[in-house]
Tab-separated table of C-alpha atoms in Angstrom:
chain	number	residue	atom	x	y	z
P	1	ALA	CA	0.004	-0.001	-0.007
P	2	VAL	CA	1.004	3.575	-0.490
P	3	VAL	CA	1.576	5.711	2.564
P	4	SER	CA	0.589	9.363	2.061
P	5	THR	CA	1.018	12.194	4.570
P	6	GLN	CA	-0.774	15.526	4.711
P	7	SER	CA	0.112	18.377	7.002
P	8	THR	CA	-2.814	20.371	8.425
P	9	GLY	CA	-0.836	22.894	10.414
P	10	SER	CA	-2.312	23.942	13.748
P	11	SER	CA	-5.892	22.649	13.896
P	12	GLY	CA	-8.583	24.563	15.653
P	13	ILE	CA	-8.748	21.936	18.382
P	14	ASN	CA	-5.036	21.704	19.103
P	15	ALA	CA	-3.887	25.276	18.343
P	16	GLU	CA	-4.312	26.474	21.893
P	17	TYR	CA	-1.973	23.709	23.122
P	18	GLY	CA	0.727	24.471	20.575
P	19	HIS	CA	0.240	21.281	18.612
P	20	SER	CA	0.724	20.592	14.890
P	21	THR	CA	-1.195	17.727	13.258
P	22	LEU	CA	0.057	15.336	10.609
P	23	ILE	CA	-2.269	12.887	8.824
P	24	VAL	CA	-0.734	9.544	7.798
P	25	ALA	CA	-3.057	7.559	5.486
P	26	LEU	CA	-2.822	4.117	3.781
P	27	GLN	CA	-4.330	4.050	0.283
P	28	LYS	CA	-4.109	2.197	-3.047
P	29	PRO	CA	-3.542	-1.395	-1.691
P	30	MET	CA	-1.698	-3.752	-4.034
P	31	LEU	CA	-1.168	-7.517	-4.543
P	32	GLY	CA	-4.643	-8.354	-3.300
P	33	ALA	CA	-4.352	-6.502	-0.012
P	34	THR	CA	-7.390	-4.688	1.419
P	35	LEU	CA	-7.712	-1.813	3.863
P	36	GLY	CA	-9.737	-2.017	7.025
P	37	GLU	CA	-11.618	0.656	8.814
P	38	ASP	CA	-8.475	2.113	10.429
P	39	CYS	CA	-6.643	3.196	7.313
P	40	ALA	CA	-5.563	6.627	8.585
P	41	MET	CA	-4.160	8.053	11.731
P	42	VAL	CA	-3.490	11.503	13.112
P	43	VAL	CA	-0.031	12.183	14.488
P	44	THR	CA	0.256	15.165	16.828
P	45	LEU	CA	3.634	16.979	17.155
P	46	CYS	CA	3.883	18.728	20.569
P	47	ARG	CA	5.639	22.117	20.642
P	48	THR	CA	5.354	22.670	24.377
P	49	GLU	CA	7.026	20.745	27.207
P	50	GLY	CA	4.921	18.261	29.165
P	51	CYS	CA	2.047	18.051	26.686
P	52	ARG	CA	0.428	14.752	26.155
P	53	GLU	CA	-0.193	13.020	22.861
P	54	SER	CA	-3.674	13.549	21.527
P	55	ARG	CA	-5.717	12.056	18.752
P	56	ASP	CA	-8.631	13.731	16.972
P	57	GLU	CA	-11.085	10.872	16.516
P	58	ALA	CA	-13.578	13.010	14.567
P	59	LEU	CA	-10.859	14.073	12.087
P	60	LEU	CA	-9.628	10.491	11.810
P	61	ALA	CA	-13.077	9.210	10.990
P	62	GLU	CA	-13.602	11.898	8.380
P	63	ILE	CA	-10.264	11.145	6.673
P	64	ALA	CA	-10.908	7.429	6.622
P	65	GLY	CA	-14.427	8.002	5.256
P	66	ASN	CA	-13.089	10.173	2.457
P	67	PHE	CA	-10.818	7.398	1.233
P	68	ASP	CA	-13.646	4.837	1.427
P	69	ASP	CA	-15.873	7.135	-0.655
P	70	GLU	CA	-13.543	6.766	-3.691
P	71	ASP	CA	-14.499	3.130	-3.983
P	72	LYS	CA	-18.247	3.578	-3.603
P	73	PRO	CA	-20.553	3.033	-6.575
P	74	LEU	CA	-22.134	6.162	-7.975
P	75	LYS	CA	-25.703	4.968	-7.064
P	76	GLU	CA	-24.694	4.331	-3.477
P	77	ALA	CA	-23.036	7.754	-3.179
P	78	TYR	CA	-26.127	9.521	-4.496
P	79	LEU	CA	-28.321	7.492	-2.059
P	80	GLU	CA	-26.117	8.653	0.843
P	81	GLN	CA	-26.423	12.275	-0.281
P	82	PHE	CA	-30.203	12.142	-0.350
P	83	THR	CA	-30.321	10.270	2.929
P	84	SER	CA	-28.103	12.868	4.542
P	85	ALA	CA	-30.301	15.671	3.137
P	86	LEU	CA	-33.442	14.096	4.587
P	87	THR	CA	-31.897	13.256	7.979
P	88	MET	CA	-32.138	15.654	10.859
P	89	GLY	CA	-28.889	15.973	12.783
P	90	GLY	CA	-27.577	18.292	15.476
P	91	GLU	CA	-24.305	20.140	15.920
P	92	VAL	CA	-21.030	18.305	16.550
P	93	ASP	CA	-19.276	19.227	19.818
P	94	GLU	CA	-15.512	19.423	20.466
P	95	GLU	CA	-15.373	15.734	21.223
P	96	GLY	CA	-16.766	14.814	17.851
P	97	GLU	CA	-20.068	13.607	19.305
P	98	GLU	CA	-23.325	14.708	17.696
P	99	GLU	CA	-25.613	16.640	20.002
P	100	GLU	CA	-29.379	16.446	20.102
P	101	PRO	CA	-30.954	18.787	17.566
P	102	SER	CA	-32.466	21.869	19.028
P	103	ILE	CA	-35.766	23.507	18.075
P	104	GLY	CA	-33.872	25.945	15.903
P	105	ASP	CA	-32.173	23.059	14.126
P	106	LEU	CA	-35.534	21.472	13.459
P	107	ILE	CA	-36.987	24.669	12.088
P	108	MET	CA	-34.039	25.302	9.810
P	109	HIS	CA	-34.097	21.747	8.560
P	110	PHE	CA	-37.700	21.950	7.400
P	111	ILE	CA	-37.147	25.435	5.891
P	112	SER	CA	-34.124	24.241	3.899
P	113	LEU	CA	-35.384	20.735	3.136
P	114	PHE	CA	-36.234	21.539	-0.479
P	115	TRP	CA	-32.863	23.089	-1.155
P	116	LYS	CA	-31.043	20.163	0.532
P	117	VAL	CA	-32.814	17.661	-1.683
P	118	LEU	CA	-32.213	19.772	-4.770
P	119	PHE	CA	-28.508	20.141	-4.125
P	120	SER	CA	-28.224	16.452	-3.456
P	121	THR	CA	-28.388	16.008	-7.240
P	122	VAL	CA	-24.847	17.481	-7.478
P	123	PRO	CA	-22.465	14.660	-8.481
P	124	PRO	CA	-20.398	13.181	-5.639
P	125	ARG	CA	-17.044	14.928	-5.066
P	126	PHE	CA	-15.001	11.882	-6.113
P	127	CYS	CA	-16.786	11.504	-9.497
P	128	GLY	CA	-14.618	12.676	-12.383
P	129	SER	CA	-11.953	14.117	-9.982
P	130	GLY	CA	-14.501	16.602	-8.743
P	131	TYR	CA	-15.026	18.525	-11.976
P	132	PRO	CA	-18.695	17.498	-12.469
P	133	ALA	CA	-19.475	18.575	-8.892
P	134	PHE	CA	-17.715	21.930	-9.389
P	135	LEU	CA	-19.557	22.662	-12.641
P	136	ALA	CA	-22.940	21.627	-11.229
P	137	SER	CA	-22.393	23.816	-8.166
P	138	LEU	CA	-21.556	26.775	-10.400
P	139	PHE	CA	-24.738	26.157	-12.391
P	140	TYR	CA	-26.888	26.044	-9.281
P	141	ILE	CA	-25.307	29.177	-7.878
P	142	GLY	CA	-25.781	31.016	-11.115
P	143	VAL	CA	-29.437	30.026	-11.462
P	144	LEU	CA	-30.309	30.892	-7.816
P	145	THR	CA	-28.457	34.201	-8.060
P	146	ALA	CA	-30.470	35.124	-11.185
P	147	ILE	CA	-33.738	34.171	-9.415
P	148	VAL	CA	-32.821	36.250	-6.332
P	149	GLU	CA	-31.909	39.231	-8.472
P	150	GLN	CA	-35.221	39.150	-10.345
P	151	VAL	CA	-37.243	38.717	-7.139
P	152	ALA	CA	-35.409	41.553	-5.484
P	153	SER	CA	-35.955	43.820	-8.515
P	154	LEU	CA	-39.722	42.980	-8.577
P	155	LEU	CA	-39.998	43.591	-4.835
P	156	GLY	CA	-38.353	46.984	-5.212
P	157	CYS	CA	-40.768	47.819	-8.024
P	158	VAL	CA	-43.767	46.819	-5.923
P	159	TRP	CA	-42.570	48.857	-2.953
P	160	GLY	CA	-41.936	51.865	-5.152
P	161	ILE	CA	-38.155	51.950	-4.499
P	162	ARG	CA	-36.059	53.595	-7.159
P	163	PRO	CA	-33.822	51.255	-9.157
P	164	ALA	CA	-30.626	52.925	-7.842
P	165	VAL	CA	-31.690	52.297	-4.243
P	166	SER	CA	-33.014	48.776	-4.959
P	167	GLY	CA	-29.729	47.830	-6.639
P	168	ILE	CA	-27.581	48.766	-3.589
P	169	THR	CA	-29.991	47.238	-0.966
P	170	LEU	CA	-32.343	44.403	-2.079
P	171	VAL	CA	-30.427	43.158	-5.065
P	172	ALA	CA	-27.055	43.587	-3.464
P	173	LEU	CA	-28.092	41.719	-0.352
P	174	GLY	CA	-29.753	38.922	-2.241
P	175	THR	CA	-26.727	38.293	-4.481
P	176	SER	CA	-24.075	38.763	-1.735
P	177	LEU	CA	-25.510	36.415	0.889
P	178	PRO	CA	-23.787	33.325	-0.601
P	179	ASP	CA	-20.483	35.236	-0.436
P	180	THR	CA	-21.277	36.138	3.176
P	181	PHE	CA	-21.822	32.538	4.241
P	182	ALA	CA	-18.724	31.357	2.314
P	183	SER	CA	-16.620	33.979	4.023
P	184	ARG	CA	-17.993	33.028	7.443
P	185	SER	CA	-17.194	29.310	6.794
P	186	ALA	CA	-13.669	30.198	5.624
P	187	ALA	CA	-13.134	32.346	8.689
P	188	ILE	CA	-14.157	29.601	11.012
P	189	HIS	CA	-12.325	26.675	9.524
P	190	ASP	CA	-9.154	28.240	8.059
P	191	ASP	CA	-6.051	29.079	10.042
P	192	SER	CA	-5.657	32.522	8.434
P	193	ALA	CA	-7.987	35.285	7.244
P	194	ASP	CA	-6.735	35.098	3.656
P	195	ALA	CA	-9.594	32.871	2.423
P	196	ALA	CA	-12.343	34.887	4.117
P	197	ILE	CA	-11.112	38.306	2.912
P	198	GLY	CA	-9.873	36.969	-0.411
P	199	ASN	CA	-13.370	35.552	-1.113
P	200	VAL	CA	-14.840	39.073	-0.772
P	201	THR	CA	-12.261	40.750	-2.968
P	202	GLY	CA	-12.363	37.933	-5.494
P	203	SER	CA	-16.146	38.033	-5.660
P	204	ASN	CA	-16.137	41.774	-6.186
P	205	SER	CA	-13.528	41.556	-8.902
P	206	VAL	CA	-15.657	39.015	-10.762
P	207	ASN	CA	-18.721	41.254	-10.364
P	208	VAL	CA	-16.873	44.310	-11.660
P	209	PHE	CA	-14.601	43.015	-14.391
P	210	LEU	CA	-16.509	40.001	-15.611
P	211	GLY	CA	-20.068	40.765	-14.544
P	212	LEU	CA	-20.004	44.222	-16.136
P	213	GLY	CA	-17.369	43.718	-18.869
P	214	LEU	CA	-18.691	40.498	-20.411
P	215	PRO	CA	-22.335	41.681	-20.867
P	216	TRP	CA	-21.145	45.056	-22.108
P	217	MET	CA	-18.866	43.418	-24.673
P	218	LEU	CA	-21.665	41.098	-25.871
P	219	ALA	CA	-24.064	44.056	-26.169
P	220	VAL	CA	-21.563	46.046	-28.228
P	221	ILE	CA	-20.816	43.148	-30.557
P	222	TRP	CA	-24.616	42.563	-30.975
P	223	LYS	CA	-25.261	46.256	-31.668
P	224	SER	CA	-22.426	46.329	-34.257
P	225	ILE	CA	-23.748	43.241	-36.034
P	226	ASP	CA	-27.371	44.514	-35.866
P	227	GLY	CA	-26.373	47.923	-37.219
P	228	SER	CA	-28.626	49.843	-34.855
P	229	GLY	CA	-25.937	52.237	-33.713
P	230	PRO	CA	-23.626	52.503	-30.734
P	231	PHE	CA	-24.503	50.942	-27.387
P	232	GLN	CA	-24.918	53.684	-24.782
P	233	VAL	CA	-26.442	53.492	-21.311
P	234	GLY	CA	-26.687	56.578	-19.117
P	235	THR	CA	-26.346	56.736	-15.312
P	236	PHE	CA	-28.099	58.822	-12.662
P	237	ASN	CA	-25.892	58.945	-9.561
P	238	LEU	CA	-23.213	56.335	-10.325
P	239	GLU	CA	-20.319	58.704	-9.940
P	240	PHE	CA	-21.368	59.707	-6.445
P	241	SER	CA	-21.921	56.036	-5.391
P	242	VAL	CA	-18.554	54.921	-6.683
P	243	ILE	CA	-16.640	57.792	-5.030
P	244	LEU	CA	-18.426	57.213	-1.771
P	245	PHE	CA	-17.774	53.505	-1.973
P	246	VAL	CA	-14.056	54.000	-2.594
P	247	ILE	CA	-13.771	56.423	0.378
P	248	LEU	CA	-15.508	54.021	2.736
P	249	ALA	CA	-13.487	51.063	1.402
P	250	CYS	CA	-10.264	53.010	2.266
P	251	PHE	CA	-11.557	53.279	5.852
P	252	ALA	CA	-12.184	49.528	5.810
P	253	ILE	CA	-8.606	48.838	4.709
P	254	ILE	CA	-7.256	51.189	7.328
P	255	LEU	CA	-9.302	49.204	9.943
P	256	LEU	CA	-7.759	45.934	8.815
P	257	VAL	CA	-4.251	47.354	8.956
P	258	PHE	CA	-4.979	48.783	12.347
P	259	ARG	CA	-6.153	45.289	13.599
P	260	ARG	CA	-2.983	43.682	12.164
P	261	PHE	CA	-0.575	45.912	14.078
P	262	VAL	CA	-2.637	46.447	17.288
P	263	ILE	CA	-4.571	43.182	17.760
P	264	GLY	CA	-2.339	40.892	15.741
P	265	GLY	CA	-4.717	39.711	13.013
P	266	GLU	CA	-7.430	40.825	10.651
P	267	LEU	CA	-9.954	38.426	12.171
P	268	GLY	CA	-10.606	37.259	15.725
P	269	GLY	CA	-9.223	38.742	18.888
P	270	SER	CA	-10.977	39.453	22.194
P	271	GLY	CA	-14.742	39.847	22.432
P	272	CYS	CA	-14.631	43.657	22.535
P	273	ALA	CA	-12.285	43.802	19.504
P	274	LYS	CA	-14.510	41.490	17.460
P	275	TYR	CA	-17.714	43.298	18.254
P	276	ALA	CA	-16.147	46.723	17.753
P	277	THR	CA	-14.829	45.674	14.336
P	278	GLY	CA	-18.216	44.287	13.338
P	279	ILE	CA	-19.987	47.483	14.505
P	280	ALA	CA	-17.489	49.619	12.563
P	281	CYS	CA	-18.109	47.667	9.377
P	282	LEU	CA	-21.904	47.967	9.799
P	283	VAL	CA	-21.471	51.679	10.297
P	284	LEU	CA	-19.561	51.957	7.029
P	285	TRP	CA	-22.177	49.970	5.194
P	286	SER	CA	-25.042	51.959	6.705
P	287	THR	CA	-23.304	55.169	5.815
P	288	TYR	CA	-23.053	54.140	2.188
P	289	ILE	CA	-26.656	52.973	2.007
P	290	VAL	CA	-28.018	56.174	3.621
P	291	MET	CA	-25.951	58.693	1.635
P	292	ALA	CA	-26.449	56.935	-1.706
P	293	SER	CA	-30.176	56.696	-1.112
P	294	LEU	CA	-30.403	60.380	-0.179
P	295	LYS	CA	-28.561	61.198	-3.431
P	296	ALA	CA	-30.913	59.017	-5.436
P	297	TYR	CA	-33.946	60.850	-4.029
P	298	ASN	CA	-32.340	64.260	-4.618
P	299	VAL	CA	-32.117	65.060	-0.950
P	300	LEU	CA	-28.347	65.679	-1.385
P	301	ASP	CA	-27.814	68.180	-4.261
P	302	PHE	CA	-23.971	68.001	-4.621
């Protein structure tokens, strides 16, 4: 069999004790050999004196299960996905034991049941080296984002909200919520803040450069082929919104730099530091919404 190792750095469970975790896994058995249930182990390297060896049973079970998944038939893997979507489970504690589901877990399970079953149709992650699952996930995200955008636009029209205000509130919130949850998940599970903050900047770069540039290029090409003249779209208060956004974004960057040198990291810290940073970001966002909305309704004349 082939022995593979994978370093996970300081895990969330062992980081406070100064440990580093190394995963040693047996895979690809040869000459008729087979692997049992215990085909992987977690080795903990202690950095502090007097610390005891530890073993993360939950992580070990997850790694061993991942290797077993590669040998499962496609039908069985789909069956497990649908079974997991329909099964109500609670949170997992630090010991790796599943807790009893709370009332909130039950409510959220029934609210999201349709989406869980729908997303269970995504191909398993081991099928085709993960490419079918990746493409199917992109397709679902694109379709749901388009639906949310249309519903938010219709809601703004029904409420009598101007398109400029609806775009920065309802539409922006509806299309940015997936990025928010992705950043939250990255902030919780990753050792650094790079993935959480990079997800935000990467998403905005796609929105600005690809989301605006590609439709604009296609519209220009279509107009040139159709012969109906140049493609021109006017704006109402875009200049003010962009300038205001850049100013407030500079304050956000200054806040991150301040946290790095004073607190020691862009995310985390003491309770007061975390809540203060969150409140500061909410103030920046509220300032942008209020001032851009006042400009859209001609309350601000500059």
